[in-house]
């Protein structure tokens, strides 16, 4: 019997990059009203199972669905005036986000 972990055997501590915390501070992600935060200003997921229900989609342009999703998604507007990034803005928005990261 082998017990194996791909997460290591120690706490990660300050080495973790919290994409949604970064996006929130950059003004690109907004949480729904009443979403609980932990003592470090991150979303407390103790009683939540679906991160997508915590996001205010009308105010969010970029998001990550979990700390292990290894991706930041850019929300694309279906048409001008809809929430998200329009096709015309997309490349400049993406390039700016990459530069900020």
Short mmCIF file of N, CA and C in Angstrom, two decimals:
data_model
loop_
_atom_site.label_atom_id
_atom_site.label_comp_id
_atom_site.label_asym_id
_atom_site.label_seq_id
_atom_site.Cartn_x
_atom_site.Cartn_y
_atom_site.Cartn_z
N UNK A 1 0.85 -1.17 0.00
CA UNK A 1 0.00 0.00 0.00
C UNK A 1 0.89 1.23 0.00
N UNK A 2 0.63 2.11 -0.93
CA UNK A 2 1.34 3.38 -1.00
C UNK A 2 0.35 4.51 -0.75
N UNK A 3 0.74 5.45 0.07
CA UNK A 3 -0.06 6.65 0.27
C UNK A 3 0.75 7.79 -0.33
N UNK A 4 0.18 8.45 -1.31
CA UNK A 4 0.91 9.46 -2.06
C UNK A 4 0.10 10.75 -2.07
N UNK A 5 0.79 11.86 -1.97
CA UNK A 5 0.13 13.16 -2.04
C UNK A 5 0.84 14.03 -3.07
N UNK A 6 0.06 14.68 -3.91
CA UNK A 6 0.67 15.62 -4.86
C UNK A 6 0.74 17.02 -4.28
N UNK A 7 0.35 17.17 -3.00
CA UNK A 7 0.37 18.47 -2.34
C UNK A 7 1.52 18.62 -1.37
N UNK A 8 2.32 17.61 -1.19
CA UNK A 8 3.43 17.70 -0.25
C UNK A 8 2.96 17.38 1.16
N UNK A 9 3.87 17.51 2.10
CA UNK A 9 3.58 17.13 3.48
C UNK A 9 3.77 18.29 4.44
N UNK A 10 3.59 19.48 3.95
CA UNK A 10 3.75 20.66 4.79
C UNK A 10 2.77 21.72 4.33
N UNK A 11 2.55 22.70 5.15
CA UNK A 11 1.67 23.80 4.77
C UNK A 11 2.31 24.64 3.69
N UNK A 12 1.51 25.17 2.83
CA UNK A 12 2.02 26.00 1.74
C UNK A 12 2.35 27.41 2.21
N UNK A 13 1.63 27.88 3.22
CA UNK A 13 1.91 29.20 3.77
C UNK A 13 1.71 30.31 2.76
N UNK A 14 2.57 31.31 2.75
CA UNK A 14 2.38 32.48 1.89
C UNK A 14 2.73 32.25 0.43
N UNK A 15 3.12 31.04 0.07
CA UNK A 15 3.53 30.76 -1.31
C UNK A 15 2.37 30.56 -2.27
N UNK A 16 1.15 30.48 -1.76
CA UNK A 16 0.00 30.26 -2.63
C UNK A 16 -0.45 31.58 -3.26
N UNK A 17 -0.70 31.54 -4.55
CA UNK A 17 -1.25 32.69 -5.26
C UNK A 17 -2.76 32.52 -5.32
N UNK A 18 -3.48 33.42 -4.70
CA UNK A 18 -4.94 33.37 -4.71
C UNK A 18 -5.43 34.26 -5.85
N UNK A 19 -5.74 33.62 -6.97
CA UNK A 19 -6.11 34.35 -8.18
C UNK A 19 -7.31 35.25 -7.96
N UNK A 20 -8.35 34.76 -7.30
CA UNK A 20 -9.54 35.58 -7.13
C UNK A 20 -9.31 36.75 -6.18
N UNK A 21 -8.44 36.59 -5.20
CA UNK A 21 -8.10 37.71 -4.32
C UNK A 21 -7.38 38.78 -5.14
N UNK A 22 -6.45 38.35 -5.99
CA UNK A 22 -5.74 39.27 -6.87
C UNK A 22 -6.73 39.99 -7.79
N UNK A 23 -7.64 39.23 -8.40
CA UNK A 23 -8.60 39.82 -9.34
C UNK A 23 -9.55 40.78 -8.64
N UNK A 24 -9.95 40.44 -7.42
CA UNK A 24 -10.82 41.35 -6.65
C UNK A 24 -10.09 42.66 -6.36
N UNK A 25 -8.85 42.58 -5.93
CA UNK A 25 -8.08 43.80 -5.62
C UNK A 25 -7.81 44.63 -6.87
N UNK A 26 -7.75 43.97 -8.03
CA UNK A 26 -7.54 44.68 -9.29
C UNK A 26 -8.85 45.26 -9.84
N UNK A 27 -9.97 45.00 -9.16
CA UNK A 27 -11.26 45.52 -9.61
C UNK A 27 -11.89 44.74 -10.75
N UNK A 28 -11.43 43.50 -10.95
CA UNK A 28 -11.93 42.70 -12.07
C UNK A 28 -12.93 41.64 -11.63
N UNK A 29 -13.04 41.40 -10.33
CA UNK A 29 -13.97 40.41 -9.79
C UNK A 29 -14.69 41.03 -8.61
N UNK A 30 -16.00 40.80 -8.54
CA UNK A 30 -16.80 41.27 -7.41
C UNK A 30 -17.55 40.08 -6.84
N UNK A 31 -17.50 39.97 -5.51
CA UNK A 31 -18.24 38.90 -4.83
C UNK A 31 -19.67 39.35 -4.59
N UNK A 32 -20.59 38.40 -4.53
CA UNK A 32 -21.97 38.71 -4.15
C UNK A 32 -21.99 39.27 -2.73
N UNK A 33 -22.98 40.10 -2.44
CA UNK A 33 -23.14 40.66 -1.10
C UNK A 33 -23.30 39.52 -0.09
N UNK A 34 -22.64 39.66 1.05
CA UNK A 34 -22.78 38.69 2.12
C UNK A 34 -21.84 37.49 2.05
N UNK A 35 -20.97 37.44 1.04
CA UNK A 35 -20.02 36.33 0.97
C UNK A 35 -19.02 36.46 2.11
N UNK A 36 -18.89 35.40 2.89
CA UNK A 36 -18.00 35.42 4.07
C UNK A 36 -16.53 35.41 3.66
N UNK A 37 -15.74 36.21 4.37
CA UNK A 37 -14.30 36.27 4.14
C UNK A 37 -13.57 35.70 5.35
N UNK A 38 -12.39 35.14 5.11
CA UNK A 38 -11.59 34.66 6.23
C UNK A 38 -10.78 35.80 6.83
N UNK A 39 -9.93 35.50 7.78
CA UNK A 39 -9.17 36.54 8.47
C UNK A 39 -8.11 37.21 7.61
N UNK A 40 -7.87 36.68 6.39
CA UNK A 40 -6.89 37.29 5.49
C UNK A 40 -7.55 37.91 4.26
N UNK A 41 -8.87 38.09 4.32
CA UNK A 41 -9.59 38.74 3.23
C UNK A 41 -9.86 37.85 2.04
N UNK A 42 -9.78 36.55 2.22
CA UNK A 42 -10.10 35.60 1.16
C UNK A 42 -11.48 35.02 1.42
N UNK A 43 -12.12 34.53 0.38
CA UNK A 43 -13.44 33.93 0.54
C UNK A 43 -13.32 32.70 1.43
N UNK A 44 -14.17 32.64 2.45
CA UNK A 44 -14.21 31.48 3.34
C UNK A 44 -15.18 30.47 2.74
N UNK A 45 -14.69 29.35 2.29
CA UNK A 45 -15.52 28.37 1.61
C UNK A 45 -16.07 27.29 2.54
N UNK A 46 -16.05 27.55 3.83
CA UNK A 46 -16.48 26.54 4.80
C UNK A 46 -17.85 25.96 4.50
N UNK A 47 -18.80 26.79 4.13
CA UNK A 47 -20.16 26.30 3.90
C UNK A 47 -20.57 26.41 2.44
N UNK A 48 -19.65 26.69 1.57
CA UNK A 48 -19.95 26.86 0.16
C UNK A 48 -19.31 25.74 -0.64
N UNK A 49 -20.03 25.21 -1.59
CA UNK A 49 -19.49 24.13 -2.41
C UNK A 49 -19.30 24.53 -3.87
N UNK A 50 -19.90 25.61 -4.30
CA UNK A 50 -19.83 26.01 -5.70
C UNK A 50 -19.39 27.46 -5.79
N UNK A 51 -18.13 27.67 -6.16
CA UNK A 51 -17.57 29.02 -6.20
C UNK A 51 -18.33 29.94 -7.15
N UNK A 52 -18.88 29.40 -8.23
CA UNK A 52 -19.57 30.24 -9.21
C UNK A 52 -20.80 30.92 -8.63
N UNK A 53 -21.37 30.40 -7.55
CA UNK A 53 -22.54 31.02 -6.94
C UNK A 53 -22.16 32.21 -6.07
N UNK A 54 -20.88 32.40 -5.82
CA UNK A 54 -20.41 33.48 -4.95
C UNK A 54 -20.06 34.75 -5.72
N UNK A 55 -19.94 34.63 -7.03
CA UNK A 55 -19.47 35.74 -7.87
C UNK A 55 -20.64 36.59 -8.35
N UNK A 56 -20.46 37.91 -8.28
CA UNK A 56 -21.44 38.84 -8.84
C UNK A 56 -21.12 38.96 -10.33
N UNK A 57 -21.84 38.20 -11.13
CA UNK A 57 -21.52 38.11 -12.56
C UNK A 57 -21.76 39.42 -13.31
N UNK A 58 -22.61 40.28 -12.81
CA UNK A 58 -22.88 41.56 -13.48
C UNK A 58 -21.69 42.51 -13.37
N UNK A 59 -20.82 42.29 -12.38
CA UNK A 59 -19.70 43.21 -12.12
C UNK A 59 -18.34 42.56 -12.36
N UNK A 60 -18.29 41.33 -12.81
CA UNK A 60 -17.02 40.59 -12.90
C UNK A 60 -16.57 40.45 -14.35
N UNK A 61 -15.27 40.71 -14.57
CA UNK A 61 -14.69 40.57 -15.91
C UNK A 61 -13.70 39.41 -15.99
N UNK A 62 -13.15 38.98 -14.85
CA UNK A 62 -12.20 37.87 -14.86
C UNK A 62 -12.35 37.11 -13.54
N UNK A 63 -12.14 35.79 -13.60
CA UNK A 63 -12.36 34.95 -12.41
C UNK A 63 -11.62 33.63 -12.55
N UNK A 64 -11.47 32.96 -11.43
CA UNK A 64 -10.96 31.60 -11.38
C UNK A 64 -11.98 30.79 -10.59
N UNK A 65 -12.35 29.61 -11.06
CA UNK A 65 -13.39 28.85 -10.38
C UNK A 65 -12.91 28.13 -9.13
N UNK A 66 -11.62 27.91 -9.01
CA UNK A 66 -11.09 27.31 -7.79
C UNK A 66 -9.59 27.59 -7.70
N UNK A 67 -9.05 27.39 -6.51
CA UNK A 67 -7.61 27.63 -6.35
C UNK A 67 -6.79 26.59 -7.08
N UNK A 68 -7.41 25.50 -7.50
CA UNK A 68 -6.66 24.46 -8.21
C UNK A 68 -7.04 24.36 -9.68
N UNK A 69 -7.80 25.33 -10.20
CA UNK A 69 -8.23 25.24 -11.59
C UNK A 69 -7.13 25.61 -12.57
N UNK A 70 -6.07 26.25 -12.07
CA UNK A 70 -4.93 26.62 -12.91
C UNK A 70 -5.32 27.48 -14.10
N UNK A 71 -6.32 28.30 -13.93
CA UNK A 71 -6.74 29.15 -15.03
C UNK A 71 -7.47 30.37 -14.51
N UNK A 72 -7.29 31.47 -15.22
CA UNK A 72 -8.10 32.66 -15.01
C UNK A 72 -8.91 32.82 -16.29
N UNK A 73 -10.21 32.94 -16.12
CA UNK A 73 -11.11 33.08 -17.25
C UNK A 73 -11.51 34.54 -17.41
N UNK A 74 -11.57 34.99 -18.65
CA UNK A 74 -12.05 36.33 -18.96
C UNK A 74 -13.50 36.18 -19.40
N UNK A 75 -14.36 36.90 -18.73
CA UNK A 75 -15.79 36.84 -19.05
C UNK A 75 -16.05 37.69 -20.29
N UNK A 76 -16.56 37.08 -21.32
CA UNK A 76 -16.81 37.78 -22.57
C UNK A 76 -18.27 38.19 -22.66
N UNK A 77 -18.48 39.42 -23.04
CA UNK A 77 -19.83 39.94 -23.22
C UNK A 77 -20.43 39.35 -24.49
N UNK A 78 -21.69 38.92 -24.39
CA UNK A 78 -22.36 38.37 -25.57
C UNK A 78 -22.60 39.45 -26.61
N UNK A 79 -22.89 40.67 -26.13
CA UNK A 79 -23.08 41.80 -27.04
C UNK A 79 -22.73 43.08 -26.28
N UNK A 80 -22.47 44.18 -27.00
CA UNK A 80 -22.14 45.43 -26.31
C UNK A 80 -23.22 45.79 -25.28
N UNK A 81 -22.77 46.20 -24.10
CA UNK A 81 -23.69 46.55 -23.03
C UNK A 81 -23.92 45.41 -22.05
N UNK A 82 -23.60 44.17 -22.46
CA UNK A 82 -23.71 43.03 -21.55
C UNK A 82 -22.50 43.02 -20.61
N UNK A 83 -22.64 42.38 -19.45
CA UNK A 83 -21.50 42.27 -18.53
C UNK A 83 -20.34 41.50 -19.17
N UNK A 84 -19.14 41.89 -18.83
CA UNK A 84 -17.95 41.22 -19.34
C UNK A 84 -17.16 42.12 -20.28
N UNK A 85 -16.29 41.49 -21.03
CA UNK A 85 -15.38 42.18 -21.95
C UNK A 85 -15.87 41.95 -23.37
N UNK A 86 -16.01 43.02 -24.13
CA UNK A 86 -16.48 42.89 -25.51
C UNK A 86 -15.36 42.31 -26.39
N UNK A 87 -15.75 41.82 -27.55
CA UNK A 87 -14.75 41.29 -28.49
C UNK A 87 -13.71 42.34 -28.84
N UNK A 88 -14.15 43.59 -29.01
CA UNK A 88 -13.23 44.67 -29.37
C UNK A 88 -12.23 44.97 -28.26
N UNK A 89 -12.62 44.76 -27.01
CA UNK A 89 -11.75 45.04 -25.86
C UNK A 89 -10.87 43.86 -25.46
N UNK A 90 -11.23 42.68 -25.95
CA UNK A 90 -10.67 41.44 -25.41
C UNK A 90 -9.13 41.40 -25.42
N UNK A 91 -8.50 41.60 -26.56
CA UNK A 91 -7.05 41.46 -26.64
C UNK A 91 -6.32 42.45 -25.74
N UNK A 92 -6.75 43.71 -25.73
CA UNK A 92 -6.13 44.71 -24.86
C UNK A 92 -6.35 44.36 -23.39
N UNK A 93 -7.55 43.91 -23.05
CA UNK A 93 -7.85 43.50 -21.68
C UNK A 93 -6.95 42.34 -21.27
N UNK A 94 -6.87 41.32 -22.13
CA UNK A 94 -6.02 40.16 -21.86
C UNK A 94 -4.57 40.55 -21.67
N UNK A 95 -4.06 41.40 -22.55
CA UNK A 95 -2.66 41.82 -22.47
C UNK A 95 -2.39 42.60 -21.18
N UNK A 96 -3.33 43.46 -20.80
CA UNK A 96 -3.20 44.22 -19.56
C UNK A 96 -3.23 43.30 -18.35
N UNK A 97 -4.11 42.32 -18.36
CA UNK A 97 -4.17 41.35 -17.25
C UNK A 97 -2.88 40.57 -17.15
N UNK A 98 -2.34 40.13 -18.26
CA UNK A 98 -1.06 39.42 -18.27
C UNK A 98 0.04 40.30 -17.68
N UNK A 99 0.07 41.57 -18.08
CA UNK A 99 1.09 42.49 -17.55
C UNK A 99 0.94 42.68 -16.04
N UNK A 100 -0.29 42.77 -15.55
CA UNK A 100 -0.53 42.92 -14.11
C UNK A 100 -0.08 41.66 -13.35
N UNK A 101 -0.33 40.51 -13.94
CA UNK A 101 0.09 39.25 -13.29
C UNK A 101 1.59 39.14 -13.24
#
